[in-house]
Amino acid sequence: MKNILITGGAGFIGSHVVRLFVNKYPNYHIYNLDALTYAGNMENNIDVEGKENYSFIKGDITDDIFIKEIFEKYKFEGVVHLAAESHVDRSISNPNEFINTNVIGTANLLNAARTLWKDNMEGKRFYHISTDEVYGSLGKKGLFTEETSYDPKSPYSASKASSDHLVRAYYNTYNLPVVISNCSNNYGPNQFPEKLLPLSINNIVNKRPIPIYGKGDNIRDWLYVVDHARAIDMIYHDAKAGETYNIGGHNELQNIELIYQLCDIMDEKLGRYKGESRKLITFVTDRAGHDMRYAIDASKIHRDLGWKPSLEFPEGLRKTVDWYLDNTQWSENILSGDYEKYYEKQYNNR
Ligand code: NAD
Ligand code: TYD
């Protein structure tokens, strides 16, 4: 039995990675470490709870003493690090939380792994999950490759870029067997409803305005979360230490085009007349420093590891809508209390 630590496993992407690893690798014991911030939700792990090779640990990666203790206790042989503050808008109003969790938290994990593994790095792996946002914003042409210079523009992406640099520095300086991947925007089940797609789905269901920043012409490259988890599995097991992989959906869409597609599917599923949901679209004040375009060249991961997305976007979008409509209780549990306060603060004066 190998003990593997997955951080942030009660969040959106982390919960899909936990599910995949627990079910696919009975010879791993998966420890899901999560602080259960507003974004963490143990309901996301309901289907693995009680499995023999799964344990949940509530804890904060910014607590260096606690992190050292759990590394000593469980002697982890691998780390898949997803825990982070992840929402750009929150990083604009509260950058320090992002610096603490994303930079200091990552440093604590690196230090604990280095201390535990220093005499024998054989078979060990520290996998840091990052974002394409570290590369900054693209113009009309071009794609982010693994060689693109870092140019982060938001406190979120700057904190993720800092953590990526630390991870590479630990490889270079201490031979820590690290791998990094930088992925484009994910969508799918279990995403916290502050992000564009689930926020819009919930607002359409409740006939609330769909807030679109600026002109809605910003472009993102959307990937179904299960395909990201598949890529993480491949990179964790097959990438060489020190490597970086970009992961993307080959699926660039302007925000407004994405929301049009969503509205049309929602009308069909909710039995509303065609065009009804589009009427909810409301253009609001743009995000400060809003990156215009992200797009990933994912040819390296395809060439080296044989990964490519398994789902076309229209199918992934339908599956996502179905999941939210079938799991209204999941959303309702979140959409009360703190979320409403956040929503009012974020959107009321836009
Ligand atoms: P999320 O916000 O849904 O989940 C983050 C999880 O981390 C939550 O469960 C939260 O409780 C936990 N967490 C936060 N602070 C913590 C702390 N101090 N200690 C322990 N746990 C803590 O985020 P997500 O969208 O699932 O993203 C996961 C990772 O993937 C992040 O590192 C993010 O930067 C990266 N990423 C996300 C996307 C995307 O589109 N969502 C794309 C590329 C990369
Ligand atoms: P988001 O889901 O926050 O992801 P990211 O900022 O990490 O790409 O936003 C996706 C896009 O949607 C981004 O261009 C900002 C835009 N957006 C809106 O137009 N309205 C909203 O209410 C939100 C949350 C995002």
Coordinates of C-alpha atoms and ligand atoms in Angstrom, one line a residue:
M1 CA 0.0 0.0 0.0
K2 CA 1.4 3.4 -1.0
N3 CA 0.2 6.5 1.0
I4 CA -0.7 9.3 -1.4
L5 CA -1.7 12.8 -0.3
I6 CA -4.2 14.7 -2.4
T7 CA -4.7 18.3 -1.2
G8 CA -7.9 20.3 -2.0
G9 CA -9.8 17.0 -2.6
A10 CA -13.1 18.4 -1.3
G11 CA -13.0 21.1 -4.0
F12 CA -14.1 21.0 -7.6
I13 CA -11.2 19.4 -9.5
G14 CA -9.7 17.7 -6.5
S15 CA -12.9 15.7 -5.9
H16 CA -12.8 14.3 -9.4
V17 CA -9.1 13.4 -8.9
V18 CA -9.8 11.8 -5.5
R19 CA -12.7 9.7 -7.1
L20 CA -10.5 8.6 -10.0
F21 CA -7.5 7.6 -7.8
V22 CA -9.5 5.9 -5.0
N23 CA -11.4 3.7 -7.5
K24 CA -8.6 3.0 -10.0
Y25 CA -5.7 2.3 -7.5
P26 CA -6.8 0.0 -4.7
N27 CA -3.1 -0.3 -3.8
Y28 CA -2.9 3.4 -2.9
H29 CA -4.3 4.8 0.3
I30 CA -5.6 8.2 -0.6
Y31 CA -5.4 10.9 2.1
N32 CA -7.6 13.9 1.1
L33 CA -6.3 16.9 3.0
D34 CA -8.7 19.9 2.8
A35 CA -9.3 22.9 5.1
L36 CA -13.0 23.0 4.0
T37 CA -12.9 26.7 3.1
Y38 CA -16.1 28.1 1.5
A39 CA -15.1 26.2 -1.6
G40 CA -14.5 22.8 0.1
N41 CA -17.5 20.5 0.4
M42 CA -17.5 17.0 1.8
E43 CA -20.6 16.2 -0.2
N44 CA -18.2 16.2 -3.2
N45 CA -16.6 13.1 -1.7
I46 CA -19.7 11.2 -0.7
D47 CA -19.2 8.3 -3.2
V48 CA -15.7 7.5 -1.8
E49 CA -16.4 7.9 1.9
G50 CA -16.2 4.6 3.7
K51 CA -13.9 3.0 1.1
E52 CA -11.0 1.2 2.7
N53 CA -8.3 3.0 0.8
Y54 CA -9.7 6.5 1.5
S55 CA -9.3 8.9 4.5
F56 CA -10.2 12.5 4.9
I57 CA -8.0 14.9 6.9
K58 CA -9.3 18.3 7.8
G59 CA -6.3 20.7 7.9
D60 CA -4.8 23.8 6.5
I61 CA -1.7 23.8 4.3
T62 CA -0.6 27.2 5.7
D63 CA 0.0 25.5 9.1
D64 CA 3.6 24.3 8.6
I65 CA 3.8 22.4 11.9
F66 CA 0.7 20.4 11.1
I67 CA 1.9 19.7 7.6
K68 CA 5.2 18.3 8.9
E69 CA 3.4 16.2 11.4
I70 CA 1.1 14.5 8.8
F71 CA 4.1 13.8 6.5
E72 CA 5.9 12.1 9.4
K73 CA 2.8 10.2 10.5
Y74 CA 1.7 8.9 7.1
K75 CA 5.0 8.8 5.2
F76 CA 3.4 9.9 2.0
E77 CA 5.2 8.7 -1.1
G78 CA 3.3 10.9 -3.5
V79 CA 1.6 14.3 -3.4
V80 CA -1.0 15.7 -5.8
H81 CA -1.4 19.3 -4.8
L82 CA -4.6 21.1 -5.8
A83 CA -5.5 23.0 -2.6
A84 CA -5.7 26.7 -3.5
E85 CA -7.7 29.8 -3.4
S86 CA -9.0 29.7 -6.9
H87 CA -11.3 32.5 -7.8
V88 CA -9.9 35.6 -9.6
D89 CA -12.6 38.0 -8.4
R90 CA -11.9 37.0 -4.7
S91 CA -8.2 37.5 -5.3
I92 CA -8.9 41.1 -6.4
S93 CA -10.8 41.9 -3.2
N94 CA -8.6 39.8 -0.9
P95 CA -5.1 39.1 -2.3
N96 CA -3.4 38.1 1.0
E97 CA -5.5 34.9 1.4
F98 CA -4.2 33.9 -2.0
I99 CA -0.6 34.6 -1.1
N100 CA -0.9 32.7 2.1
T101 CA -2.6 29.6 0.7
N102 CA -1.1 29.4 -2.7
V103 CA 2.5 30.5 -2.0
I104 CA 3.1 29.8 1.7
G105 CA 0.9 26.7 1.6
T106 CA 2.8 25.2 -1.3
A107 CA 6.1 26.0 0.3
N108 CA 5.1 24.2 3.4
L109 CA 4.2 21.1 1.4
L110 CA 7.5 21.3 -0.5
N111 CA 9.5 21.6 2.7
A112 CA 7.7 18.6 4.4
A113 CA 8.2 16.4 1.3
R114 CA 11.9 17.4 1.1
T115 CA 12.4 16.6 4.8
L116 CA 10.7 13.3 4.5
W117 CA 12.3 12.2 1.2
K118 CA 15.8 13.7 1.6
D119 CA 17.6 10.3 2.0
N120 CA 15.7 8.5 -0.7
M121 CA 13.8 10.2 -3.6
E122 CA 13.3 6.9 -5.4
G123 CA 9.7 6.4 -6.4
K124 CA 8.5 9.7 -4.9
R125 CA 6.5 12.3 -6.7
F126 CA 5.4 15.9 -5.9
Y127 CA 2.8 16.9 -8.5
H128 CA 1.7 20.6 -8.5
I129 CA -1.5 21.5 -10.3
S130 CA -1.4 24.9 -11.8
T131 CA -3.3 27.1 -14.3
D132 CA -2.7 28.6 -17.7
E133 CA -3.4 32.0 -16.2
V134 CA 0.3 32.2 -15.1
Y135 CA 1.1 33.0 -18.8
G136 CA -0.9 36.1 -18.8
S137 CA -3.2 37.2 -21.6
L138 CA -3.0 36.4 -25.3
G139 CA -3.8 38.7 -28.2
K140 CA -6.0 37.5 -31.1
K141 CA -3.4 34.9 -32.2
G142 CA -1.1 32.4 -30.7
L143 CA -1.3 29.7 -28.0
F144 CA 0.3 29.1 -24.6
T145 CA 3.1 26.5 -24.9
E146 CA 5.2 25.1 -22.1
E147 CA 7.9 27.6 -23.2
T148 CA 5.7 30.7 -22.9
S149 CA 7.2 33.2 -20.4
Y150 CA 5.3 33.8 -17.2
D151 CA 3.4 37.1 -17.2
P152 CA 0.6 36.8 -14.5
K153 CA -1.8 39.6 -14.3
S154 CA -4.1 39.0 -11.3
P155 CA -3.3 38.4 -7.7
Y156 CA -4.6 34.8 -8.2
S157 CA -2.4 34.1 -11.2
A158 CA 0.6 35.8 -9.6
S159 CA 0.2 33.6 -6.5
K160 CA 0.0 30.5 -8.7
A161 CA 3.0 31.6 -10.7
S162 CA 5.0 32.1 -7.5
S163 CA 4.1 28.6 -6.4
D164 CA 5.1 27.2 -9.8
H165 CA 8.5 28.9 -9.5
L166 CA 9.0 27.5 -6.0
V167 CA 8.2 24.0 -7.2
R168 CA 10.8 24.2 -10.0
A169 CA 13.3 25.7 -7.7
Y170 CA 13.0 22.7 -5.4
Y171 CA 13.6 20.4 -8.3
N172 CA 16.6 22.4 -9.4
T173 CA 18.1 22.9 -6.0
Y174 CA 17.2 19.8 -4.0
N175 CA 16.3 17.3 -6.8
L176 CA 12.8 17.0 -5.4
P177 CA 11.0 14.8 -8.0
V178 CA 8.4 17.4 -9.1
V179 CA 6.0 17.6 -12.0
I180 CA 3.7 20.6 -12.9
S181 CA 0.8 21.0 -15.2
N182 CA -0.9 24.2 -16.3
C183 CA -4.5 23.7 -17.3
S184 CA -7.1 25.9 -19.0
N185 CA -10.6 26.6 -17.6
N186 CA -12.4 23.6 -16.3
Y187 CA -16.2 23.0 -16.2
G188 CA -18.4 20.2 -15.1
P189 CA -20.1 18.8 -12.0
N190 CA -19.3 20.0 -8.5
Q191 CA -17.9 23.4 -9.5
F192 CA -18.6 26.1 -6.9
P193 CA -21.3 28.4 -8.2
E194 CA -19.2 31.6 -8.1
K195 CA -17.5 30.5 -11.4
L196 CA -19.1 31.6 -14.7
L197 CA -20.8 28.4 -15.8
P198 CA -22.4 27.1 -12.6
L199 CA -23.3 30.7 -11.6
S200 CA -25.1 31.1 -14.9
I201 CA -26.9 27.8 -14.6
N202 CA -28.1 28.6 -11.1
N203 CA -29.2 32.1 -12.2
I204 CA -31.1 30.8 -15.2
V205 CA -32.9 28.2 -13.0
N206 CA -33.9 31.0 -10.6
K207 CA -34.6 33.6 -13.4
R208 CA -31.9 35.9 -12.0
P209 CA -29.8 38.1 -14.3
I210 CA -26.7 36.5 -15.8
P211 CA -23.9 39.0 -15.2
I212 CA -21.5 39.2 -18.1
Y213 CA -18.3 41.2 -17.5
G214 CA -17.5 43.9 -20.1
K215 CA -18.7 43.0 -23.6
G216 CA -18.5 39.3 -23.1
D217 CA -15.8 39.0 -25.7
N218 CA -13.1 37.5 -23.5
I219 CA -12.0 34.1 -24.6
R220 CA -11.4 31.0 -22.5
D221 CA -10.4 27.5 -23.5
W222 CA -12.9 25.1 -21.8
L223 CA -12.0 21.5 -20.7
Y224 CA -14.4 19.0 -19.0
V225 CA -13.1 18.4 -15.5
V226 CA -13.1 14.6 -15.9
D227 CA -10.7 15.0 -18.8
H228 CA -8.5 17.1 -16.6
A229 CA -8.5 14.4 -13.9
R230 CA -7.5 11.8 -16.6
A231 CA -4.6 14.0 -17.6
I232 CA -3.5 14.4 -14.0
D233 CA -3.5 10.6 -13.6
M234 CA -1.3 10.2 -16.7
I235 CA 1.1 12.9 -15.7
Y236 CA 1.3 11.7 -12.1
H237 CA 2.3 8.2 -13.3
D238 CA 4.1 8.7 -16.6
A239 CA 5.8 12.1 -16.7
K240 CA 9.5 12.5 -16.1
A241 CA 10.6 14.4 -13.0
G242 CA 11.1 18.1 -13.7
E243 CA 8.6 18.1 -16.6
T244 CA 5.8 20.6 -17.2
Y245 CA 2.7 19.9 -19.3
N246 CA 0.0 22.2 -20.6
I247 CA -3.5 20.8 -20.6
G248 CA -6.3 22.3 -22.6
G249 CA -9.6 21.6 -24.3
H250 CA -8.9 22.8 -27.9
N251 CA -12.1 24.7 -27.3
E252 CA -11.9 28.4 -27.4
L253 CA -15.1 30.3 -26.8
Q254 CA -16.0 33.9 -26.2
N255 CA -17.9 34.2 -22.9
I256 CA -21.0 35.4 -24.7
E257 CA -21.0 32.5 -27.1
L258 CA -20.7 30.1 -24.2
I259 CA -23.6 31.7 -22.4
Y260 CA -25.7 31.7 -25.6
Q261 CA -25.1 27.9 -25.9
L262 CA -25.9 27.4 -22.3
C263 CA -29.1 29.5 -22.4
D264 CA -30.4 27.5 -25.4
I265 CA -29.8 24.1 -23.7
M266 CA -31.4 25.4 -20.5
D267 CA -34.5 26.6 -22.4
E268 CA -34.8 23.1 -23.8
K269 CA -34.3 21.3 -20.5
L270 CA -36.5 23.6 -18.5
G271 CA -39.3 23.6 -21.0
R272 CA -39.0 27.3 -21.6
Y273 CA -39.6 29.0 -24.9
K274 CA -36.5 29.4 -27.2
G275 CA -34.7 32.6 -26.3
E276 CA -36.2 33.0 -22.8
S277 CA -33.0 32.5 -20.9
R278 CA -31.0 34.8 -23.2
K279 CA -33.1 37.7 -21.9
L280 CA -31.5 37.3 -18.5
I281 CA -28.1 38.2 -20.0
T282 CA -26.9 41.5 -18.3
F283 CA -23.7 43.2 -19.2
V284 CA -22.0 44.5 -16.0
T285 CA -18.9 46.4 -15.1
D286 CA -15.8 44.6 -16.3
R287 CA -13.4 42.7 -13.9
A288 CA -10.3 44.8 -13.1
G289 CA -7.4 43.8 -15.3
H290 CA -9.5 41.2 -17.0
D291 CA -7.3 38.9 -19.2
M292 CA -8.6 38.9 -22.7
R293 CA -7.8 35.5 -24.1
Y294 CA -6.4 32.1 -22.9
A295 CA -5.7 29.2 -25.2
I296 CA -3.6 26.2 -24.8
D297 CA -1.3 24.3 -27.1
A298 CA -1.7 20.8 -25.6
S299 CA 0.4 19.0 -28.2
K300 CA 3.2 18.0 -25.8
I301 CA 0.9 16.0 -23.5
H302 CA -0.6 14.3 -26.6
R303 CA 2.8 13.5 -28.1
D304 CA 4.4 12.3 -24.9
L305 CA 1.6 10.7 -23.0
G306 CA -1.2 10.1 -25.5
W307 CA -3.7 12.3 -23.7
K308 CA -6.4 14.2 -25.5
P309 CA -9.9 15.4 -24.4
S310 CA -12.5 12.6 -24.6
L311 CA -15.5 14.8 -24.8
E312 CA -16.6 17.4 -27.3
F313 CA -17.8 20.6 -25.7
P314 CA -21.5 20.4 -26.6
E315 CA -21.7 16.9 -24.9
G316 CA -19.8 18.1 -21.9
L317 CA -22.0 21.1 -21.5
R318 CA -25.1 19.0 -21.6
K319 CA -23.7 16.6 -19.0
T320 CA -22.9 19.5 -16.8
V321 CA -26.3 21.1 -17.1
D322 CA -27.9 17.6 -16.4
W323 CA -25.8 17.3 -13.3
Y324 CA -26.8 20.6 -11.9
L325 CA -30.5 20.0 -12.6
D326 CA -30.3 16.6 -11.0
N327 CA -28.4 17.8 -7.9
T328 CA -30.4 20.9 -6.9
Q329 CA -29.9 20.1 -3.3
W330 CA -26.1 20.3 -3.7
S331 CA -26.5 23.8 -5.0
E332 CA -29.1 24.8 -2.5
N333 CA -26.8 23.8 0.4
I334 CA -24.3 26.3 -1.0
L335 CA -26.5 29.1 -2.3
S336 CA -27.6 30.2 1.2
G337 CA -25.8 32.1 3.9
D338 CA -22.2 33.2 3.0
Y339 CA -22.6 32.8 -0.7
E340 CA -25.5 35.2 -0.9
K341 CA -23.4 37.8 1.0
Y342 CA -20.5 37.3 -1.4
Y343 CA -22.9 37.6 -4.4
E344 CA -24.4 40.9 -3.1
K345 CA -21.0 42.4 -2.5
Q346 CA -19.6 41.2 -5.8
Y347 CA -22.5 42.1 -8.2
N348 CA -24.7 44.8 -6.5
N349 CA -22.9 47.8 -7.8
R350 CA -21.7 46.5 -11.1
Ligands
NAD1 P1 -11.7 25.0 -5.7 O1 -11.7 26.4 -5.2 O2 -13.0 24.4 -6.1 O3 -11.2 24.0 -4.5 C1 -10.1 24.3 -3.8 C2 -10.0 23.4 -2.6 O4 -8.9 23.7 -1.8 C3 -11.3 23.6 -1.6 O5 -11.8 22.3 -1.3 C4 -10.7 24.3 -0.4 O6 -11.4 23.9 0.8 C5 -9.3 23.8 -0.4 N1 -8.4 24.8 0.3 C6 -8.3 26.1 0.1 N2 -7.4 26.6 0.9 C7 -6.9 25.6 1.6 C8 -5.9 25.5 2.6 N3 -5.3 26.6 3.1 N4 -5.6 24.3 3.1 C9 -6.2 23.2 2.7 N5 -7.1 23.2 1.8 C10 -7.5 24.4 1.2 O7 -10.6 25.0 -6.8 P2 -10.6 24.1 -8.2 O8 -11.2 24.9 -9.2 O9 -10.9 22.7 -7.9 O10 -9.0 24.2 -8.4 C11 -8.1 23.2 -7.9 C12 -6.7 23.5 -8.4 O11 -6.6 23.5 -9.8 C13 -6.2 24.9 -7.9 O12 -4.8 24.7 -7.6 C14 -6.3 25.7 -9.2 O13 -5.4 26.8 -9.2 C15 -6.1 24.7 -10.3 N6 -6.8 25.0 -11.5 C16 -8.1 25.3 -11.6 C17 -8.7 25.5 -12.8 C18 -10.2 25.7 -12.9 O14 -10.7 26.0 -14.0 N7 -11.0 25.6 -11.9 C19 -7.9 25.5 -14.0 C20 -6.6 25.2 -13.9 C21 -6.0 25.0 -12.7
TYD2 P1 -14.2 32.4 -14.2 O1 -15.2 31.3 -14.2 O2 -14.2 33.3 -13.0 O3 -12.8 31.8 -14.6 P2 -11.4 32.6 -14.9 O4 -11.5 34.0 -14.5 O5 -10.4 31.9 -14.0 O6 -11.1 32.4 -16.3 O7 -14.6 33.4 -15.4 C1 -14.6 32.9 -16.7 C2 -14.8 34.1 -17.6 O8 -16.1 34.6 -17.4 C3 -13.9 35.2 -17.4 O9 -13.6 35.9 -18.6 C4 -14.7 36.2 -16.5 C5 -16.1 35.9 -17.0 N1 -17.2 36.1 -16.0 C6 -18.3 36.9 -16.3 O10 -18.4 37.5 -17.3 N2 -19.2 37.0 -15.3 C7 -19.1 36.5 -14.1 O11 -20.0 36.6 -13.2 C8 -18.0 35.6 -13.8 C9 -17.8 34.9 -12.5 C10 -17.0 35.5 -14.8

